[in-house]
Short mmCIF file of C-alpha atoms in Angstrom, two decimals:
data_model
loop_
_atom_site.label_atom_id
_atom_site.label_comp_id
_atom_site.label_asym_id
_atom_site.label_seq_id
_atom_site.Cartn_x
_atom_site.Cartn_y
_atom_site.Cartn_z
CA UNK A 210 -39.25 -102.76 -64.48
CA UNK A 211 -37.42 -99.55 -65.41
CA UNK A 212 -37.16 -96.94 -62.67
CA UNK A 213 -36.18 -93.28 -62.34
CA UNK A 214 -32.99 -93.24 -60.30
CA UNK A 215 -31.17 -90.18 -58.99
CA UNK A 216 -27.43 -90.64 -58.44
CA UNK A 217 -25.71 -88.10 -56.18
CA UNK A 218 -21.96 -88.61 -56.52
CA UNK A 219 -19.25 -85.93 -56.82
CA UNK A 220 -16.63 -88.32 -58.23
CA UNK A 221 -17.14 -88.02 -61.98
CA UNK A 222 -15.67 -91.46 -62.80
CA UNK A 223 -17.73 -93.19 -60.13
CA UNK A 224 -20.89 -91.41 -61.25
CA UNK A 225 -20.30 -92.43 -64.86
CA UNK A 226 -19.67 -96.05 -63.86
CA UNK A 227 -22.88 -96.15 -61.84
CA UNK A 228 -24.79 -94.60 -64.74
CA UNK A 229 -23.46 -97.19 -67.20
CA UNK A 230 -24.37 -100.17 -65.04
CA UNK A 231 -27.83 -98.91 -64.08
CA UNK A 232 -28.69 -97.87 -67.64
CA UNK A 233 -27.84 -101.41 -68.72
CA UNK A 234 -30.65 -102.46 -66.38
CA UNK A 235 -32.99 -100.19 -68.33
CA UNK A 236 -33.28 -97.44 -65.74
CA UNK A 237 -33.57 -93.71 -66.39
CA UNK A 238 -30.60 -92.13 -64.59
CA UNK A 239 -30.08 -88.53 -63.45
CA UNK A 240 -26.74 -87.50 -61.92
CA UNK A 241 -25.93 -84.59 -59.60
CA UNK A 242 -22.61 -83.78 -57.94
CA UNK A 243 -23.48 -82.12 -54.62
CA UNK A 244 -25.94 -82.41 -51.76
CA UNK A 245 -27.98 -79.27 -52.40
CA UNK A 246 -28.55 -80.31 -56.01
CA UNK A 247 -29.58 -83.77 -54.80
CA UNK A 248 -32.28 -82.28 -52.57
CA UNK A 249 -33.54 -79.91 -55.26
CA UNK A 250 -33.60 -82.60 -57.98
CA UNK A 251 -35.25 -85.18 -55.73
CA UNK A 252 -38.02 -82.72 -54.85
CA UNK A 253 -38.54 -81.75 -58.48
CA UNK A 254 -38.35 -85.16 -60.18
CA UNK A 255 -39.62 -87.54 -57.46
CA UNK A 256 -37.26 -90.44 -58.34
CA UNK A 257 -38.10 -94.06 -57.57
CA UNK A 258 -34.73 -94.55 -55.85
CA UNK A 259 -31.78 -92.46 -54.72
CA UNK A 260 -28.13 -93.60 -54.82
CA UNK A 261 -26.41 -91.22 -52.43
CA UNK A 262 -22.72 -90.71 -51.74
CA UNK A 263 -22.03 -89.64 -48.16
CA UNK A 264 -19.01 -87.39 -48.79
CA UNK A 265 -20.24 -84.57 -51.03
CA UNK A 266 -19.67 -80.81 -51.17
CA UNK A 267 -22.09 -78.19 -49.77
CA UNK A 268 -24.32 -80.72 -48.00
CA UNK A 269 -23.14 -84.21 -47.09
CA UNK A 270 -25.12 -87.31 -47.89
CA UNK A 271 -26.25 -87.92 -44.31
CA UNK A 272 -27.93 -84.53 -44.13
CA UNK A 273 -29.47 -85.08 -47.57
CA UNK A 274 -30.84 -88.39 -46.29
CA UNK A 275 -32.29 -86.76 -43.18
CA UNK A 276 -33.97 -83.95 -45.11
CA UNK A 277 -35.47 -86.13 -47.83
CA UNK A 278 -36.63 -88.81 -45.42
CA UNK A 279 -38.71 -86.18 -43.62
CA UNK A 280 -40.49 -85.48 -46.90
CA UNK A 281 -40.50 -88.75 -48.81
CA UNK A 282 -40.39 -92.53 -48.59
CA UNK A 283 -38.04 -92.85 -51.59
CA UNK A 284 -35.63 -95.80 -51.13
CA UNK A 285 -32.12 -94.54 -50.36
CA UNK A 286 -28.89 -96.48 -50.99
CA UNK A 287 -25.89 -94.88 -49.28
CA UNK A 288 -22.38 -95.13 -50.72
CA UNK A 289 -19.78 -94.53 -48.05
CA UNK A 290 -16.04 -94.75 -47.45
CA UNK A 291 -16.79 -94.79 -43.73
CA UNK A 292 -16.76 -98.41 -42.64
CA UNK A 293 -17.13 -98.16 -38.85
CA UNK A 294 -20.26 -99.64 -37.33
CA UNK A 295 -21.23 -96.28 -35.81
CA UNK A 296 -21.12 -94.52 -39.19
CA UNK A 297 -23.18 -97.22 -40.87
CA UNK A 298 -25.76 -97.30 -38.08
CA UNK A 299 -26.04 -93.51 -38.22
CA UNK A 300 -26.94 -93.68 -41.91
CA UNK A 301 -29.62 -96.27 -41.24
CA UNK A 302 -30.97 -94.30 -38.28
CA UNK A 303 -31.34 -91.24 -40.51
CA UNK A 304 -33.55 -93.20 -42.89
CA UNK A 305 -31.28 -94.93 -45.41
CA UNK A 306 -32.61 -98.29 -46.59
CA UNK A 307 -29.27 -99.89 -47.44
CA UNK A 308 -25.58 -99.03 -47.81
CA UNK A 309 -22.43 -100.04 -49.66
CA UNK A 310 -18.92 -99.33 -48.43
CA UNK A 311 -16.28 -98.21 -50.91
CA UNK A 312 -14.70 -99.75 -52.85
CA UNK A 313 -17.67 -101.76 -54.06
CA UNK A 314 -18.52 -103.93 -57.03
CA UNK A 315 -20.81 -102.28 -59.62
CA UNK A 316 -22.55 -105.64 -59.96
CA UNK A 317 -23.30 -105.66 -56.25
CA UNK A 318 -24.64 -102.12 -56.53
CA UNK A 319 -27.06 -103.12 -59.29
CA UNK A 320 -28.16 -106.12 -57.22
CA UNK A 321 -28.83 -103.88 -54.20
CA UNK A 322 -30.79 -101.49 -56.40
CA UNK A 323 -32.91 -104.34 -57.76
CA UNK A 324 -33.64 -105.55 -54.22
CA UNK A 325 -34.63 -102.08 -53.00
CA UNK A 326 -36.91 -101.53 -55.98
CA UNK A 327 -38.59 -104.91 -55.46
CA UNK A 328 -39.13 -104.11 -51.80
CA UNK A 329 -40.57 -100.68 -52.57
CA UNK A 330 -42.90 -102.00 -55.26
CA UNK A 331 -44.16 -104.84 -53.10
CA UNK A 332 -45.07 -102.26 -50.47
CA UNK A 333 -47.03 -100.12 -52.92
CA UNK A 334 -50.12 -102.26 -52.37
CA UNK A 335 -49.97 -101.74 -48.62
CA UNK A 336 -51.95 -99.00 -46.93
CA UNK A 337 -49.87 -95.80 -46.92
CA UNK A 338 -49.14 -94.16 -43.58
CA UNK A 339 -52.02 -91.77 -42.96
CA UNK A 340 -51.99 -89.60 -39.84
CA UNK A 341 -55.43 -88.54 -38.60
CA UNK A 342 -55.76 -85.96 -35.84
CA UNK A 343 -59.27 -84.60 -35.31
CA UNK A 344 -60.50 -83.27 -38.65
CA UNK A 345 -56.96 -83.25 -40.03
CA UNK A 346 -55.71 -86.02 -42.34
CA UNK A 347 -52.04 -86.11 -43.36
CA UNK A 348 -51.12 -88.68 -46.00
CA UNK A 349 -47.33 -88.89 -45.78
CA UNK A 350 -47.04 -91.22 -48.77
CA UNK A 351 -49.08 -89.11 -51.18
CA UNK A 352 -48.05 -85.77 -49.65
CA UNK A 353 -51.70 -84.81 -49.33
CA UNK A 354 -53.43 -82.96 -46.52
CA UNK A 355 -57.15 -82.49 -45.79
CA UNK A 356 -58.68 -80.28 -43.12
CA UNK A 357 -62.41 -80.66 -42.43
CA UNK A 358 -62.58 -82.72 -45.62
CA UNK A 359 -61.05 -80.04 -47.83
CA UNK A 360 -57.67 -80.44 -49.59
CA UNK A 361 -54.94 -78.13 -48.28
CA UNK A 362 -52.04 -77.34 -50.65
CA UNK A 363 -48.78 -76.96 -48.73
CA UNK A 364 -45.17 -76.22 -49.62
CA UNK A 365 -42.53 -78.86 -48.95
CA UNK A 366 -41.39 -77.21 -45.72
CA UNK A 367 -44.94 -76.66 -44.50
CA UNK A 368 -45.75 -80.30 -45.14
CA UNK A 369 -42.59 -81.46 -43.37
CA UNK A 370 -43.41 -79.36 -40.29
CA UNK A 371 -47.00 -80.62 -40.23
CA UNK A 372 -45.93 -84.26 -40.65
CA UNK A 373 -43.49 -83.84 -37.77
CA UNK A 374 -46.18 -82.41 -35.48
CA UNK A 375 -48.87 -84.87 -36.62
CA UNK A 376 -46.68 -87.88 -35.88
CA UNK A 377 -46.93 -86.99 -32.16
CA UNK A 378 -50.01 -84.82 -31.60
CA UNK A 379 -49.91 -82.94 -28.34
CA UNK A 380 -46.12 -83.13 -28.09
CA UNK A 381 -44.40 -79.74 -27.99
CA UNK A 382 -41.55 -79.28 -30.46
CA UNK A 383 -39.16 -76.40 -29.84
CA UNK A 384 -38.12 -74.19 -32.73
CA UNK A 385 -34.62 -75.68 -32.47
CA UNK A 386 -36.04 -79.20 -32.83
CA UNK A 387 -38.09 -78.18 -35.86
CA UNK A 388 -35.02 -76.59 -37.47
CA UNK A 389 -33.01 -79.76 -36.84
CA UNK A 390 -35.69 -82.16 -38.10
CA UNK A 391 -37.00 -80.15 -41.05
CA UNK A 392 -34.19 -77.89 -42.21
CA UNK A 393 -31.27 -79.96 -40.88
CA UNK A 394 -28.41 -79.08 -43.20
CA UNK A 395 -29.17 -75.36 -43.44
CA UNK A 396 -27.42 -73.66 -40.55
CA UNK A 397 -28.64 -70.22 -41.66
CA UNK A 398 -32.26 -70.89 -40.72
CA UNK A 399 -33.45 -68.62 -37.90
CA UNK A 400 -36.23 -69.25 -35.39
CA UNK A 401 -38.32 -66.53 -37.01
CA UNK A 402 -38.16 -68.57 -40.24
CA UNK A 403 -39.94 -71.37 -38.39
CA UNK A 404 -42.49 -68.86 -37.08
CA UNK A 405 -43.19 -67.66 -40.62
CA UNK A 406 -43.76 -71.20 -41.90
CA UNK A 407 -46.05 -71.98 -38.97
CA UNK A 408 -48.04 -68.78 -39.58
CA UNK A 409 -48.59 -69.79 -43.22
CA UNK A 410 -49.41 -73.35 -42.16
CA UNK A 411 -52.06 -72.11 -39.73
CA UNK A 412 -53.61 -69.83 -42.32
CA UNK A 413 -53.98 -72.71 -44.76
CA UNK A 414 -55.15 -75.33 -42.26
CA UNK A 415 -57.62 -73.18 -40.35
CA UNK A 416 -59.15 -71.65 -43.46
CA UNK A 417 -60.54 -68.66 -41.57
CA UNK A 418 -62.97 -70.86 -39.62
CA UNK A 419 -63.78 -69.16 -36.28
CA UNK A 420 -62.31 -70.88 -33.23
CA UNK A 421 -60.18 -73.22 -35.32
CA UNK A 422 -56.52 -73.59 -34.40
CA UNK A 423 -54.72 -76.76 -35.47
CA UNK A 424 -51.19 -75.69 -34.61
CA UNK A 425 -50.90 -74.27 -31.11
CA UNK A 426 -48.22 -72.05 -29.61
CA UNK A 427 -46.99 -73.14 -26.19
CA UNK A 428 -45.39 -69.97 -24.90
CA UNK A 429 -41.75 -70.23 -23.95
CA UNK A 430 -41.53 -73.73 -25.44
CA UNK A 431 -42.61 -74.08 -29.06
CA UNK A 432 -45.42 -75.55 -31.16
CA UNK A 433 -47.66 -78.59 -31.06
CA UNK A 434 -50.54 -80.04 -33.05
CA UNK A 435 -53.83 -79.82 -31.19
CA UNK A 436 -55.33 -83.15 -30.19
CA UNK A 437 -58.91 -84.16 -30.94
CA UNK A 438 -59.96 -83.18 -27.39
CA UNK A 439 -60.73 -79.42 -27.34
CA UNK A 440 -60.03 -79.37 -23.61
CA UNK A 441 -56.36 -80.07 -24.27
CA UNK A 442 -56.04 -76.71 -25.99
CA UNK A 443 -56.42 -74.76 -22.78
CA UNK A 444 -53.45 -76.36 -21.06
CA UNK A 445 -49.89 -75.06 -20.80
CA UNK A 446 -50.81 -71.60 -22.05
CA UNK A 447 -51.44 -72.93 -25.56
CA UNK A 448 -53.08 -70.74 -28.15
#
């Protein structure tokens, strides 16, 4: 079945070759030439698969992989000139689903793409990962959030922060850890930027309900998602 595929490759000839071969398979192909554009386009167009070169300007492919994996389950195929085991394992640890080392055969690339798409489509019928903490439900596959049964619209960064906290409720994440996990590639992010996102997240989740506080501040440490037990909220100076 045809798929929407985003190709992030700064080598014009390589990008054109990939486009030709994947369009022959019937896919709809979009091409970008740098990491920041890859992140922006992936967020805007929600592709079915991402073909991602590691060595790109502005933001490299590994950081793109880390950022998008925090927000999406889109299959990611890495293209890399780095052939050491450590480099390849790093890409997989950051969330890539498969990789090809350069130089590669375009026919092998199309075969890998077919396999990734089959795998992703076979998983569509499975139950999506839904995180439930108290009255909070975070659907990481659909990018939907409900608090006390009501839908909560969040920005991409707010959702990424919430998903991070909801994956380990009660665990304290420092601002530095949140910056690394959520913002990753952007070295200009300040701790007060995290504070601003958390403030907006609280406002949306708590909905002005008295005594409600989903995201707690642990003074001198960072933030955590409150557990279902109200008694936990009094510990460690949390508020």
